[in-house]
Structure formats: structure tokens, C-alpha cells
PDB file of N, CA and C in Angstrom:
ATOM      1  N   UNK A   1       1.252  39.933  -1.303  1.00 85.00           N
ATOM      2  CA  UNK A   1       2.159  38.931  -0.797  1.00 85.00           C
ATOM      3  C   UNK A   1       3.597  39.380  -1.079  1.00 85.00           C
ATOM      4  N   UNK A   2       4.454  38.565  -0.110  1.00 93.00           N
ATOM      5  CA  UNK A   2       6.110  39.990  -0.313  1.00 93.00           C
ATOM      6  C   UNK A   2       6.615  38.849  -1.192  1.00 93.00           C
ATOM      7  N   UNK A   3       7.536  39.311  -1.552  1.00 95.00           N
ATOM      8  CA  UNK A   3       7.989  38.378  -2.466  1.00 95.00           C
ATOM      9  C   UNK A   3       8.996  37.293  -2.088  1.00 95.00           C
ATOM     10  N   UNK A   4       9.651  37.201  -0.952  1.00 93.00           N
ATOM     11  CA  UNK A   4       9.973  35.792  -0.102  1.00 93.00           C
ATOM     12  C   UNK A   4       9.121  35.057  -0.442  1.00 93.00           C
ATOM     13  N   UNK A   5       7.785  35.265  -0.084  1.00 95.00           N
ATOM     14  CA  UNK A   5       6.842  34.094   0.185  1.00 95.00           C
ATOM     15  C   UNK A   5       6.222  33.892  -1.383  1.00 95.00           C
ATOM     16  N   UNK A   6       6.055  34.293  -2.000  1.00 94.00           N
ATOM     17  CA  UNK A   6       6.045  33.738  -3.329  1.00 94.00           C
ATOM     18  C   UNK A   6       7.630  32.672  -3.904  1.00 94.00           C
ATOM     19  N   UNK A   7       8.010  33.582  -3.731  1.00 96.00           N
ATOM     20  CA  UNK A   7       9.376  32.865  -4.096  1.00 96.00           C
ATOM     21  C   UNK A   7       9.232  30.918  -3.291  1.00 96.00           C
ATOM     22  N   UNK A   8       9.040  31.025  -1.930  1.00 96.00           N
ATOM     23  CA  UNK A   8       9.167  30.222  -0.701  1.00 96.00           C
ATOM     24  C   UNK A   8       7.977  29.375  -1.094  1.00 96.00           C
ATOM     25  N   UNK A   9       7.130  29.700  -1.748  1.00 96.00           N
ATOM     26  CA  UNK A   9       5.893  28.613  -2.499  1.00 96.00           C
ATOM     27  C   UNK A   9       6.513  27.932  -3.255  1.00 96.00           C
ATOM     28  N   UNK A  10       7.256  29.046  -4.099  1.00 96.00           N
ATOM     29  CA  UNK A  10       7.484  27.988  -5.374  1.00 96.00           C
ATOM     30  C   UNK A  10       8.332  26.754  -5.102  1.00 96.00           C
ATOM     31  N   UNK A  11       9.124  26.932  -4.704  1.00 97.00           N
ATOM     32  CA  UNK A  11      10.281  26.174  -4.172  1.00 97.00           C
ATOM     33  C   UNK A  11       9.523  24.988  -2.771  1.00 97.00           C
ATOM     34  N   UNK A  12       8.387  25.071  -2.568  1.00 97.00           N
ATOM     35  CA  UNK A  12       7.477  24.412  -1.778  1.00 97.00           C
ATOM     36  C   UNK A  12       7.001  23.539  -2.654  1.00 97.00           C
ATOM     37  N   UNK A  13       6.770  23.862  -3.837  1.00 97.00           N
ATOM     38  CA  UNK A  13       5.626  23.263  -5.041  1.00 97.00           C
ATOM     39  C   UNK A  13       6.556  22.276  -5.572  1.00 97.00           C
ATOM     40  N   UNK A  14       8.085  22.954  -5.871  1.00 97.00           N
ATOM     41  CA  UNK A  14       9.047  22.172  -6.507  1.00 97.00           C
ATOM     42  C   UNK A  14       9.253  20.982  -6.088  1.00 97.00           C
ATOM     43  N   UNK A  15       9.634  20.971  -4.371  1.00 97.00           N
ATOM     44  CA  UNK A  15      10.180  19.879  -3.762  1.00 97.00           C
ATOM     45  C   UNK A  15       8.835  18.603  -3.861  1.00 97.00           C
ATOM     46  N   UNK A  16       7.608  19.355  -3.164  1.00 97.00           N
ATOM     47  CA  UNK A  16       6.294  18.394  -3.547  1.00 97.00           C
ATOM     48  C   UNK A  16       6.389  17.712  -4.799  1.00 97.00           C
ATOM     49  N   UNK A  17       6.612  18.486  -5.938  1.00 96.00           N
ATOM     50  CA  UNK A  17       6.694  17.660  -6.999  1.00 96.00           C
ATOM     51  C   UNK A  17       7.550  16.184  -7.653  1.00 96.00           C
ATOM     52  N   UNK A  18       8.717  16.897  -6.764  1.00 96.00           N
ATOM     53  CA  UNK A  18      10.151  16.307  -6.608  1.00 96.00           C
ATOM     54  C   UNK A  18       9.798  14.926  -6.107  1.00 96.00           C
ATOM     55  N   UNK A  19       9.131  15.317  -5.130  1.00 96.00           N
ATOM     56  CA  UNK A  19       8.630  14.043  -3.847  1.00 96.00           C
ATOM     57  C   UNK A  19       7.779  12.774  -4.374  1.00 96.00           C
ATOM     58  N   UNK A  20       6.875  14.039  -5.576  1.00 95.00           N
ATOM     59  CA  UNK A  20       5.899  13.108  -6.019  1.00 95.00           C
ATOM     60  C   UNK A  20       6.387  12.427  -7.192  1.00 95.00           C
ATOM     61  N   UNK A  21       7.057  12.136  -7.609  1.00 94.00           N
ATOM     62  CA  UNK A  21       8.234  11.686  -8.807  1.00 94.00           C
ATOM     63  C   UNK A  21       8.469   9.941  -7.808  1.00 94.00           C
ATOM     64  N   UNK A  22       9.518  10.398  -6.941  1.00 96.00           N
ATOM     65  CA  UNK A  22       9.999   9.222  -5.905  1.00 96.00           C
ATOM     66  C   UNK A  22       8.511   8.390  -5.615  1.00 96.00           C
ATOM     67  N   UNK A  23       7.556   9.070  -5.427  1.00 95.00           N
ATOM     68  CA  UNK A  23       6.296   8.151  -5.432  1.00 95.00           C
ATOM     69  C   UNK A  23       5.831   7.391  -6.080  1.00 95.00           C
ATOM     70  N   UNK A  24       5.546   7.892  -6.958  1.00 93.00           N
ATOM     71  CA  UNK A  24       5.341   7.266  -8.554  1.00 93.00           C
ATOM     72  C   UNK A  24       6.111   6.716  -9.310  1.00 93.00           C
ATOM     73  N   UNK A  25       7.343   6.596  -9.151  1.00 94.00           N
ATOM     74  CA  UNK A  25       8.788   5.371  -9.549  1.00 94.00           C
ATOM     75  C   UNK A  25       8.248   4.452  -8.742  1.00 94.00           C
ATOM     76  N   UNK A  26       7.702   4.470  -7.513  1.00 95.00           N
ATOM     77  CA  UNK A  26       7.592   2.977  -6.684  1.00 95.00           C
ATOM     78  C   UNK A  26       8.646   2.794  -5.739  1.00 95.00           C
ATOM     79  N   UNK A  27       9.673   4.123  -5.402  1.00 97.00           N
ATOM     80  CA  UNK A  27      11.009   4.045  -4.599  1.00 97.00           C
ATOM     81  C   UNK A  27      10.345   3.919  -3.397  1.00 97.00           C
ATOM     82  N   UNK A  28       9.620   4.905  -2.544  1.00 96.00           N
ATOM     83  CA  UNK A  28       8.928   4.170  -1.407  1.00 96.00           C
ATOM     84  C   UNK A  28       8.516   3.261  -0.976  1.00 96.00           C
ATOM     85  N   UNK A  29       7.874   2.591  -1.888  1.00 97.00           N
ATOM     86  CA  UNK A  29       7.250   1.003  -0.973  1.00 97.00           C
ATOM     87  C   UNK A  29       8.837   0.089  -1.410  1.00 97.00           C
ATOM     88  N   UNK A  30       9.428   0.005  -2.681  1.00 97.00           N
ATOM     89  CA  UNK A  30      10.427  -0.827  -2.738  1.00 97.00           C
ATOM     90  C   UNK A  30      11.792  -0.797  -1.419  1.00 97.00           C
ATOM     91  N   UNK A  31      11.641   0.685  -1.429  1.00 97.00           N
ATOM     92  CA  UNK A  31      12.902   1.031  -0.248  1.00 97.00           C
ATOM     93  C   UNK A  31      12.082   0.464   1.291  1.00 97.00           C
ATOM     94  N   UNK A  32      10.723   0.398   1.163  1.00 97.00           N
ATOM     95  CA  UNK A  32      10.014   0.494   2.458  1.00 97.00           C
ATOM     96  C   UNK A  32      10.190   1.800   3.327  1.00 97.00           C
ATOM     97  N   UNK A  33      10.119   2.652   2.623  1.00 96.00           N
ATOM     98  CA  UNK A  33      10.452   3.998   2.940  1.00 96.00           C
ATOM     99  C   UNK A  33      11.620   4.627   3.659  1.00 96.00           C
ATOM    100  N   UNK A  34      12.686   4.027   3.315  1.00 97.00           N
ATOM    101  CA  UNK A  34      13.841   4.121   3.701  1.00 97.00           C
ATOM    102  C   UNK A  34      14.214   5.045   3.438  1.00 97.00           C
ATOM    103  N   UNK A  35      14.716   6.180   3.481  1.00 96.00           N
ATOM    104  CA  UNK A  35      15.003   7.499   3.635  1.00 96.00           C
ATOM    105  C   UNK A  35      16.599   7.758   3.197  1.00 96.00           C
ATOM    106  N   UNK A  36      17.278   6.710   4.386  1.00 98.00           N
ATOM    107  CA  UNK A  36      18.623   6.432   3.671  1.00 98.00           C
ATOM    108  C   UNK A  36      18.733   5.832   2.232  1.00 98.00           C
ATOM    109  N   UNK A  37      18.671   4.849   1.900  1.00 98.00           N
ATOM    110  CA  UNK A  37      18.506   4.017   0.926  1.00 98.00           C
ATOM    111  C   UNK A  37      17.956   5.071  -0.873  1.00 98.00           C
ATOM    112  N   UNK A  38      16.988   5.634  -0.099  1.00 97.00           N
ATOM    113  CA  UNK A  38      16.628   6.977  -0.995  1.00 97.00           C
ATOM    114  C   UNK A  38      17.410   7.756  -1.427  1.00 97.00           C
ATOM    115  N   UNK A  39      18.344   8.255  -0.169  1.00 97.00           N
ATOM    116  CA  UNK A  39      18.914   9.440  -0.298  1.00 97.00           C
ATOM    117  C   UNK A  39      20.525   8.686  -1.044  1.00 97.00           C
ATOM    118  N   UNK A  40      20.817   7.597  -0.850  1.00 98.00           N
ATOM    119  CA  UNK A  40      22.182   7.122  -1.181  1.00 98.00           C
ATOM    120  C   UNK A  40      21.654   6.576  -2.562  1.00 98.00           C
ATOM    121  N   UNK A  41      20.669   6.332  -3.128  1.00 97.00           N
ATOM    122  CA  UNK A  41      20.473   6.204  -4.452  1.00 97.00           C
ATOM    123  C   UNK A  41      20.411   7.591  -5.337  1.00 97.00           C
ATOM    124  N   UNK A  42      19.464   8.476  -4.935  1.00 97.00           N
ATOM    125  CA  UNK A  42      19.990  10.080  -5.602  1.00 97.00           C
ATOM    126  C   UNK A  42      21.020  10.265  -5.801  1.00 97.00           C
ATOM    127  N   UNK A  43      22.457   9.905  -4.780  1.00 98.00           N
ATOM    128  CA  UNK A  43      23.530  10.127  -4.352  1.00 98.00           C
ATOM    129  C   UNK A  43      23.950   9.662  -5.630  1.00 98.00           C
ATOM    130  N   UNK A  44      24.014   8.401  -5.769  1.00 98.00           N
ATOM    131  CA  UNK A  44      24.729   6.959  -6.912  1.00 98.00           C
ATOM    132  C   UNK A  44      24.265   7.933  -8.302  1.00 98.00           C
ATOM    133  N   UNK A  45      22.701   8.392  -8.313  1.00 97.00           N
ATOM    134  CA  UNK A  45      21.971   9.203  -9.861  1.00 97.00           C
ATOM    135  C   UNK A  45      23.225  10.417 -10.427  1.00 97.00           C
ATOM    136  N   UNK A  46      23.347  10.685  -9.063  1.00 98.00           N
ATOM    137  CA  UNK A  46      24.265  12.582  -9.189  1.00 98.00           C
ATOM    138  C   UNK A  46      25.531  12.247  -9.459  1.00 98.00           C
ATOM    139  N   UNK A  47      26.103  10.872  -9.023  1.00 98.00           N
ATOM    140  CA  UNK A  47      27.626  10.356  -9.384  1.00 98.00           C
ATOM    141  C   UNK A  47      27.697   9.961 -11.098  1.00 98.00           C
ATOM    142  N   UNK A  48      26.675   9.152 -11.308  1.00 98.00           N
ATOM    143  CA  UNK A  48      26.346   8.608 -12.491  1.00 98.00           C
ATOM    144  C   UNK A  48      26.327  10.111 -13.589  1.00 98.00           C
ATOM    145  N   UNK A  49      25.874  11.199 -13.187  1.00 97.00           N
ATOM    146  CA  UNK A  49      25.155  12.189 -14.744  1.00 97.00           C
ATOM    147  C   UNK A  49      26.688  13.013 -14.146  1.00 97.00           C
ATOM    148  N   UNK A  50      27.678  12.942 -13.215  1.00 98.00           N
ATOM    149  CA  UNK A  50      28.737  13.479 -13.338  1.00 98.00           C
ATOM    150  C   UNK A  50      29.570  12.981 -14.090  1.00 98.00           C
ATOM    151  N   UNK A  51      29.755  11.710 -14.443  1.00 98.00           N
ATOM    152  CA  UNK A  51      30.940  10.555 -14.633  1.00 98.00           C
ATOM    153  C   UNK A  51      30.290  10.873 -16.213  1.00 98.00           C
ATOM    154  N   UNK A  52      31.740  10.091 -16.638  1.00 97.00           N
ATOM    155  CA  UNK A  52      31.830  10.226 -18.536  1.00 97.00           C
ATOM    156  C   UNK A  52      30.493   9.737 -19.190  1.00 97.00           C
ATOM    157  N   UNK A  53      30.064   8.738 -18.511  1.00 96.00           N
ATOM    158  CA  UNK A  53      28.795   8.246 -19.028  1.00 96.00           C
ATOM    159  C   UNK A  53      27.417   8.547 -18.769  1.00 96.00           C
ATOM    160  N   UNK A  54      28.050   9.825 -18.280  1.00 97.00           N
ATOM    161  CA  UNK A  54      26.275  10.849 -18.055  1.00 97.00           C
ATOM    162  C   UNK A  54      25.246  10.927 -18.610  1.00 97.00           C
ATOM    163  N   UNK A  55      26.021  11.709 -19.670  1.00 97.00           N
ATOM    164  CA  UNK A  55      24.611  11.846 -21.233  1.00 97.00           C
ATOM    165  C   UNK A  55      24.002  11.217 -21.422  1.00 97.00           C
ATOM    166  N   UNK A  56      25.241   9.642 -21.386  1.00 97.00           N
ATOM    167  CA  UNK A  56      24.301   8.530 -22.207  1.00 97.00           C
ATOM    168  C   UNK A  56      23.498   7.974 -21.002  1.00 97.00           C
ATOM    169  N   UNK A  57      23.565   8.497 -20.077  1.00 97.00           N
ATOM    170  CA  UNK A  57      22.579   7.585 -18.964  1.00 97.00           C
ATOM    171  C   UNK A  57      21.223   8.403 -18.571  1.00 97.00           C
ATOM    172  N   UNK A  58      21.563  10.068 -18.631  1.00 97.00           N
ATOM    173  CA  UNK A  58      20.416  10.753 -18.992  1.00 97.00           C
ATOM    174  C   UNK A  58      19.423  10.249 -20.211  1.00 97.00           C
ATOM    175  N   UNK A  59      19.914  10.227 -21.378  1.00 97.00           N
ATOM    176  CA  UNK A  59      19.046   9.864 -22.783  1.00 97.00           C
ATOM    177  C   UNK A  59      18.389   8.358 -22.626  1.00 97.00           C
ATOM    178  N   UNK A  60      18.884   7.286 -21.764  1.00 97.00           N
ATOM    179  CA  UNK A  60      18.318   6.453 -21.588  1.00 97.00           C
ATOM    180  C   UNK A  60      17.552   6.719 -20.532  1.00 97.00           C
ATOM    181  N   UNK A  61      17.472   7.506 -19.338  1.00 97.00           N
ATOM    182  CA  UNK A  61      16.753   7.669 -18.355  1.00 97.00           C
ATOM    183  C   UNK A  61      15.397   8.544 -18.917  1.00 97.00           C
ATOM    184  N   UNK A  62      15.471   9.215 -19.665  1.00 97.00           N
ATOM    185  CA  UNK A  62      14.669  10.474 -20.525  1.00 97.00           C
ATOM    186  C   UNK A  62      13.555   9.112 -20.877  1.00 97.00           C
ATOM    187  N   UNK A  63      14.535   8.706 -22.279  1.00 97.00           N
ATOM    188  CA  UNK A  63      13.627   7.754 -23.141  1.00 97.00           C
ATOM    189  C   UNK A  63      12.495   6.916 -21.813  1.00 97.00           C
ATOM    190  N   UNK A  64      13.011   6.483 -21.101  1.00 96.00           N
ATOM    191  CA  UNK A  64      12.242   5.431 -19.862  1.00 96.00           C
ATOM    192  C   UNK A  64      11.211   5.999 -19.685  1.00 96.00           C
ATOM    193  N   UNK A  65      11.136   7.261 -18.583  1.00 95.00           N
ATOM    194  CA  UNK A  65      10.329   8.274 -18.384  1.00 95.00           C
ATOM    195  C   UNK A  65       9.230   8.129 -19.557  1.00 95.00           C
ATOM    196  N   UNK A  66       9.755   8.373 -20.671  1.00 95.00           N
ATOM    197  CA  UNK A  66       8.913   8.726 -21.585  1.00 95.00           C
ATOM    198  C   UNK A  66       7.957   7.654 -21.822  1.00 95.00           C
ATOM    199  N   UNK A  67       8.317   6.638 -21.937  1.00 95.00           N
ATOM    200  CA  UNK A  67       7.589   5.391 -22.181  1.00 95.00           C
ATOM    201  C   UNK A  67       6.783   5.428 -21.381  1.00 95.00           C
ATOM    202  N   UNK A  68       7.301   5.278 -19.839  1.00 92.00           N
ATOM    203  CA  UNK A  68       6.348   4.647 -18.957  1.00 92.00           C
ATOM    204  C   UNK A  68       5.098   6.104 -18.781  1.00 92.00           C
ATOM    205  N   UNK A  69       5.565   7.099 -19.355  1.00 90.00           N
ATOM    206  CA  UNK A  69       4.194   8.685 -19.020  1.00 90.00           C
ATOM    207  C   UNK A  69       3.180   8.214 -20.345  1.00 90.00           C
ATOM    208  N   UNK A  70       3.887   7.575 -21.216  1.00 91.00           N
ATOM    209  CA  UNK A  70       2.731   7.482 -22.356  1.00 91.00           C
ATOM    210  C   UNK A  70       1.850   5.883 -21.722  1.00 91.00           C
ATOM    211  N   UNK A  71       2.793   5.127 -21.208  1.00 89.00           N
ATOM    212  CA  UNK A  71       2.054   3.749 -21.206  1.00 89.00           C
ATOM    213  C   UNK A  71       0.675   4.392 -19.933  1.00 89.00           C
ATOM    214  N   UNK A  72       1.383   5.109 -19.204  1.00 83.00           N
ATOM    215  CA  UNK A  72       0.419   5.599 -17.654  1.00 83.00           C
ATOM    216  C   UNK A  72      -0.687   6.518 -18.287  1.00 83.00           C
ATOM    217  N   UNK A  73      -0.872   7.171 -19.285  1.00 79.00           N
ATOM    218  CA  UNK A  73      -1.830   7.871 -20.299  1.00 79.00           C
ATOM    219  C   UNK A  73      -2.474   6.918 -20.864  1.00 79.00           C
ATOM    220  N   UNK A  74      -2.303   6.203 -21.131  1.00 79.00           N
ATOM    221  CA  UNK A  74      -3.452   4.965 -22.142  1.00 79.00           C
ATOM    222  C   UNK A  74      -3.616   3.753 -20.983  1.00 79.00           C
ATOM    223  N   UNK A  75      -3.784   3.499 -20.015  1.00 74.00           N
ATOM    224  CA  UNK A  75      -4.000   2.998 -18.529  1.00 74.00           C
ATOM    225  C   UNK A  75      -4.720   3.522 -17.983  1.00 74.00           C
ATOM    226  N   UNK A  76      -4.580   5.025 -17.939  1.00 68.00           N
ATOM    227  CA  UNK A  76      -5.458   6.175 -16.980  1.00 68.00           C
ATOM    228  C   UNK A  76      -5.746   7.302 -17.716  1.00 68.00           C
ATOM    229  N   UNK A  77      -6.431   7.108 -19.006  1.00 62.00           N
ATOM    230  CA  UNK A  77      -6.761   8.368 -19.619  1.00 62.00           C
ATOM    231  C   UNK A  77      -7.192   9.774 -19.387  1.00 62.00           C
ATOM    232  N   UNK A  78      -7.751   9.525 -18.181  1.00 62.00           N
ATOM    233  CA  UNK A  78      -8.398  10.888 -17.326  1.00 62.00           C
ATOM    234  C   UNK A  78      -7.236  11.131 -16.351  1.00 62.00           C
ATOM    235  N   UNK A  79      -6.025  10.670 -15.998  1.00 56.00           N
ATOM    236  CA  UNK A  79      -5.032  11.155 -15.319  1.00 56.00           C
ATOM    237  C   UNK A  79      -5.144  10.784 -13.881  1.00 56.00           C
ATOM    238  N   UNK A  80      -6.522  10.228 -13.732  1.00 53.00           N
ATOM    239  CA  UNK A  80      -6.977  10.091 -12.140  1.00 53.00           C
ATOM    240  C   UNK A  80      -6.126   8.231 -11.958  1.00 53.00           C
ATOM    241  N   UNK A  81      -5.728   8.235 -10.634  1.00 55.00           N
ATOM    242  CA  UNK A  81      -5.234   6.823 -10.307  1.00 55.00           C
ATOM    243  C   UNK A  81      -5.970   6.666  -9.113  1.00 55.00           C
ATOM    244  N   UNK A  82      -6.565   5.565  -8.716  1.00 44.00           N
ATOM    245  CA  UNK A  82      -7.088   4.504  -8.184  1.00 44.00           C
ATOM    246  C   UNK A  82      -6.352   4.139  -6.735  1.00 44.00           C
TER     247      UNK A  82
END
């Protein structure tokens, strides 16, 4: 395989993953799959971790994450969802 197309996977795998994040927050059905609405909230995320109060909005965004991957582990111990 040449190495474009390795490269061109990965970066295939990334965005899927990316995608599957927005899924699993619940931004799709809440937006009703609004695309705009999506994309102007990323927008507001990328303004927010630029501005003075970045860090501290990363470390609270981190901590969240974290909670809700441990609460989704003792809910779905085998990782499989329903």
C-alpha cells in the first residue's frame, strides 16, 4: 500500500472517530441534525479554548468527559450499547 493511502486511512479513522464523539454527546438528535447549528457550536468551542478562559474551560470539559466515560463503563460494562 503507497503511503498516501495509509496516511488517507488514518485521517479517515480520525474524522469517523471525531464524528463518533458528536454522536455520543447527543449533539445530533438535540440539534436534529443540524449541521449548521453543529458546525457554529464547534465554532463558539474553538473561540472559547482561544479566549483567556481556555484552560479553565478545557479542565472542566476534560473532568466532564471523564465522568460521564466512567459512569458509561459501569452502565455498559462490556462496552456494547443497545
Amino acid at each position: 500500500m503507497r503511503t498516501w493511502q495509509v496516511e488517507r486511512r488514518k485521517r479517515t479513522r480520525h474524522l469517523i472517530e471525531l464524528g463518533g464523539l458528536v454522536a455520543k454527546a447527543g449533539i445530533v438528535e438535540l440539534t436534529n441534525d443540524d449541521r449548521a447549528t453543529i458546525y457554529g457550536a464547534l465554532l463558539w468551542i474553538a473561540a472559547k479554548l482561544k479566549s483567556e478562559g481556555g484552560e479553565h474551560a478545557r479542565a472542566l470539559w476534560v473532568e466532564k468527559a471523564k465522568a460521564a466515560l466512567a459512569t458509561a463503563r459501569i452502565e455498559e460494562p462490556n462496552g456494547l450499547r443497545t
